[in-house]
Coordinates of C-alpha atoms in Angstrom, one line a residue:
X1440 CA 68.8 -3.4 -3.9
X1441 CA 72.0 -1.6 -4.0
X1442 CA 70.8 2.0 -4.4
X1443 CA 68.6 1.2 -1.3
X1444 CA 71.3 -0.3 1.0
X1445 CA 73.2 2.9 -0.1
X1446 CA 70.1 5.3 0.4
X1447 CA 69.6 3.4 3.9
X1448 CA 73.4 4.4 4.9
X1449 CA 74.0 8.0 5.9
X1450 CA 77.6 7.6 5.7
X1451 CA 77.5 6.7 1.7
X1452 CA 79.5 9.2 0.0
X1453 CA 77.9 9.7 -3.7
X1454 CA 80.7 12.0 -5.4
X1455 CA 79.1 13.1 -8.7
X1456 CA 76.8 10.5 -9.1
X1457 CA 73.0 12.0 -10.1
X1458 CA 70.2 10.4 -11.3
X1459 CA 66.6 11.7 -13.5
X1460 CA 63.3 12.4 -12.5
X1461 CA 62.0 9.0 -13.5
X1462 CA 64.7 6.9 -11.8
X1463 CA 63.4 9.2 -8.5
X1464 CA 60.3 8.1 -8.7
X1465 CA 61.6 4.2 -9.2
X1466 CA 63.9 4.4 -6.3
X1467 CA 61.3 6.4 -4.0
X1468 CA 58.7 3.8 -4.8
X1469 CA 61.5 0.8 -4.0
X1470 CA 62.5 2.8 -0.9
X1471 CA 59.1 2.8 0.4
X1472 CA 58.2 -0.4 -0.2
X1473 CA 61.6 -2.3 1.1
X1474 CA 60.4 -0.2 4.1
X1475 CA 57.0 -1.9 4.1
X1476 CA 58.6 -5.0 4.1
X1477 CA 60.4 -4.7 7.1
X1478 CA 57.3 -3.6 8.7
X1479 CA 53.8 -5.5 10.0
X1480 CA 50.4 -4.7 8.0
X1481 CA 49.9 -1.9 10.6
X1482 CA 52.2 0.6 8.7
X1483 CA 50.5 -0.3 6.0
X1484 CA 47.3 1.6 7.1
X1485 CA 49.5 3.7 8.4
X1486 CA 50.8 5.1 5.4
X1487 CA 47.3 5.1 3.5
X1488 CA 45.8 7.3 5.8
X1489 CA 48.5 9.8 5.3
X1490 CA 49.3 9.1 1.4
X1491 CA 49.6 11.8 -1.3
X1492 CA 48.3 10.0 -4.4
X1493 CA 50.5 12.0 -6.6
X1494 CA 53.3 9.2 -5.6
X1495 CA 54.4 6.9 -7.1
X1496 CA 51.2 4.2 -7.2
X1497 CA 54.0 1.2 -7.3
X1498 CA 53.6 1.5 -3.8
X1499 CA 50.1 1.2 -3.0
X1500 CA 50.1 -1.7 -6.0
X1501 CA 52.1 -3.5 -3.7
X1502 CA 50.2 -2.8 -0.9
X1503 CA 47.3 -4.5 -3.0
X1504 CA 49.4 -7.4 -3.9
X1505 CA 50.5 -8.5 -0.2
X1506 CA 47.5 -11.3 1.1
X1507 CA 48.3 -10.3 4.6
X1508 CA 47.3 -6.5 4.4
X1509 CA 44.3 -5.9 6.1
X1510 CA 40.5 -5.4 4.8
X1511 CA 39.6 -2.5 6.0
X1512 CA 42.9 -1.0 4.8
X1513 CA 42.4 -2.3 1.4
X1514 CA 38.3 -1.1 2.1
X1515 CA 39.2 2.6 3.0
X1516 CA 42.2 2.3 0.0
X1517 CA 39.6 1.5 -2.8
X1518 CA 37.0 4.6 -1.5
X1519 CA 40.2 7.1 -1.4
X1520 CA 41.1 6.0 -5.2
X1521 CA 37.7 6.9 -6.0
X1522 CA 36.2 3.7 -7.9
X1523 CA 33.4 5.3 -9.4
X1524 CA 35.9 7.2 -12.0
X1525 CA 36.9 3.7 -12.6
X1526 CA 33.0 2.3 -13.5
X1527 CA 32.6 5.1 -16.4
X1528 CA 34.6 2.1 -18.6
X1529 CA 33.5 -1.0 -19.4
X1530 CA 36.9 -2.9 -20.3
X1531 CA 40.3 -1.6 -19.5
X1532 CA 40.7 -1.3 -23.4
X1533 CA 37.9 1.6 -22.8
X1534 CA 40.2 3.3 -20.2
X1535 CA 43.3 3.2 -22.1
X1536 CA 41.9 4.9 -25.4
X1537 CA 39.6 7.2 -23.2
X1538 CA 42.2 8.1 -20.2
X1539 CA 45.6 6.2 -21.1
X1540 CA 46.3 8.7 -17.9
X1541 CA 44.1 7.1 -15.8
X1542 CA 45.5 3.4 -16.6
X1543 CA 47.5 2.9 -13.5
X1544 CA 44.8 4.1 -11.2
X1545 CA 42.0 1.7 -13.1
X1546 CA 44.4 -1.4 -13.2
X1547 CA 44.4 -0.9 -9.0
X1548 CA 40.9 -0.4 -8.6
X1549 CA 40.2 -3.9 -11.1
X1550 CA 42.9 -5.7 -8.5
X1551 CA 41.3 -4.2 -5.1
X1552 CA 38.2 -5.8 -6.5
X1553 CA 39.3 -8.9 -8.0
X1554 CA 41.5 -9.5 -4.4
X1555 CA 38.5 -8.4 -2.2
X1556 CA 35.8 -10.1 -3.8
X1557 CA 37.3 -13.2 -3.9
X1558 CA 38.7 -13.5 -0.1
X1559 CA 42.4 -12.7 -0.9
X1560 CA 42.6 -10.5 2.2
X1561 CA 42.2 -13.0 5.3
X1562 CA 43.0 -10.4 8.3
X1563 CA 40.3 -7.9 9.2
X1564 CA 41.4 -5.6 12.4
X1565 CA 40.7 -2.1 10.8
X1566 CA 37.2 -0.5 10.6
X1567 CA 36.1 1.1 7.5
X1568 CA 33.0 2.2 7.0
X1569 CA 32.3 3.6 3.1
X1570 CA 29.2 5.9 4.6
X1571 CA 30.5 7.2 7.3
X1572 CA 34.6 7.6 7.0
X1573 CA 35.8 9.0 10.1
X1574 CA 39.5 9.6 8.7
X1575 CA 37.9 12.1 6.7
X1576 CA 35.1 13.7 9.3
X1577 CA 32.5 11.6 8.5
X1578 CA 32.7 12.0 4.6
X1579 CA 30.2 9.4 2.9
X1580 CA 31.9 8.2 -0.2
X1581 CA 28.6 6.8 -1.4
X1582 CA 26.3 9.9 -1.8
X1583 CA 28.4 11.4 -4.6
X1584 CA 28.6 8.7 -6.7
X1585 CA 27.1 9.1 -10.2
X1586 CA 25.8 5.6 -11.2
X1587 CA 24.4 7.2 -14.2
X1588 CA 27.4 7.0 -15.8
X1589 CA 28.8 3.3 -14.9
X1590 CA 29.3 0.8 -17.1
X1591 CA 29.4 -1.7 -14.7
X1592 CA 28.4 -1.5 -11.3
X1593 CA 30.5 -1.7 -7.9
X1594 CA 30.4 -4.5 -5.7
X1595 CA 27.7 -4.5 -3.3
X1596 CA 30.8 -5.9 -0.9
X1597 CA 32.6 -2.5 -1.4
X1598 CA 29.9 -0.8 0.7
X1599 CA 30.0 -3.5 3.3
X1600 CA 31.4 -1.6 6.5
X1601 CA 33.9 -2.9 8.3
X1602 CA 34.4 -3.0 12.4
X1603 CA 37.4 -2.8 14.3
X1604 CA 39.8 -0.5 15.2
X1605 CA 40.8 3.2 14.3
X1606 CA 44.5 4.6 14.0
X1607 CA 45.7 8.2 13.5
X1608 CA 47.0 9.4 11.2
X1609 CA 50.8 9.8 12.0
X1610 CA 51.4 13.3 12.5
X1611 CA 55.2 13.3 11.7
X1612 CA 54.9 11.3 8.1
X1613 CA 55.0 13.9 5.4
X1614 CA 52.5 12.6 2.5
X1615 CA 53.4 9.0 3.3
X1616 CA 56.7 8.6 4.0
X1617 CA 57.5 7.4 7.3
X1618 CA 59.6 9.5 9.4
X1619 CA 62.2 7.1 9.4
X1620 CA 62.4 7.5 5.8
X1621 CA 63.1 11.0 5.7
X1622 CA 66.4 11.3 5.6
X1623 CA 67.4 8.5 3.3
X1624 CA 64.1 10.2 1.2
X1625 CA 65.9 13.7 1.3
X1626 CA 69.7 11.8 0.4
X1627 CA 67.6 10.5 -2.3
X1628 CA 66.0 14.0 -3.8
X1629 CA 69.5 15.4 -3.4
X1630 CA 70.6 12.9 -6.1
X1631 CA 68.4 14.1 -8.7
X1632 CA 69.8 15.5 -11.9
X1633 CA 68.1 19.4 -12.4

């Protein structure tokens, strides 16, 4: 929690001190999520509808893991991972010798499920509809799917829509960080070693 607090204070002087790629993407992850913390299930679905999945997924784990973020977050979450990759494998022993790359992604898919499915999430405010996504113009996440190749079927839940409200986007978070975050983000890419 140190680096954060230090991240967090503009003032910090870091001298020489650098840091690697991988210990970025730890403290980025850590940044985002004290951040979260601080914060109501609203920035939650906030930040998924402007994520860039080529973060760090520790985030959106943790996102998964909290019992008080909403459904339909959680609902439009699992359709933007894109399960069906996920269905191609019938155990997560399948997926590591297949796609070892892909491990991360399936292991959050299996908990979305396992969380949804079994009443983990208790607040519902957020509409989500799987057929009709209107964060992405009406894209139906459905009609693509090739159930062909699944080894074990999705949920019929999954494709359950959701009513309630719809937020924007938030114009002035770049790929999921919140604007607040930027500067102690950009003190934080400073830091890394090239």
């Amino acid at each position: 929690m140190d680096y954060i607090n230090r991240l967090l204070d503009e003032n910090y002087d870091w001298g020489d001190e650098r840091i690697d790629e991988d210990t970025y993407d730890e403290l980025s992850a850590d940044l985002i999520i004290d951040y979260l913390k601080k914060h109501d299930p609203e920035t939650r679905q906030m930040l998924v509808l402007s994520w860039n999945f080529d973060n760090p997924k520790k985030v959106i784990q943790w996102i998964v893991d909290q019992p008080d973020t909403d459904k339909g977050t959680i609902l439009l979450l699992y359709w933007l991972m894109a399960p069906d990759f996920s269905k191609q494998y019938a155990t997560r022993e399948d997926c590591e010798s297949a796609a070892s790359w892909y491990l991360e992604d399936y292991d959050i898919i299996q908990s979305i499920e396992r969380n949804y499915l079994s009443g983990f999430y208790k607040d519902q405010r957020y509409a989500f509809d799987p057929r009709h996504d209107v964060y992405q113009n009406g894209h139906d996440w459905t009609a693509d799917l090739t159930t062909e190749n699944f080894k074990v079927p999705i949920h019929q839940e999954m494709f359950t829509a959701l009513n309630g409200i719809t937020l924007d986007a938030p114009a002035s978070w770049d790929e999921g960080i919140p604007e607040d975050l930027q500067p102690a983000m950009n003190r934080l890419c400073d830091l890394v070693d090239e």
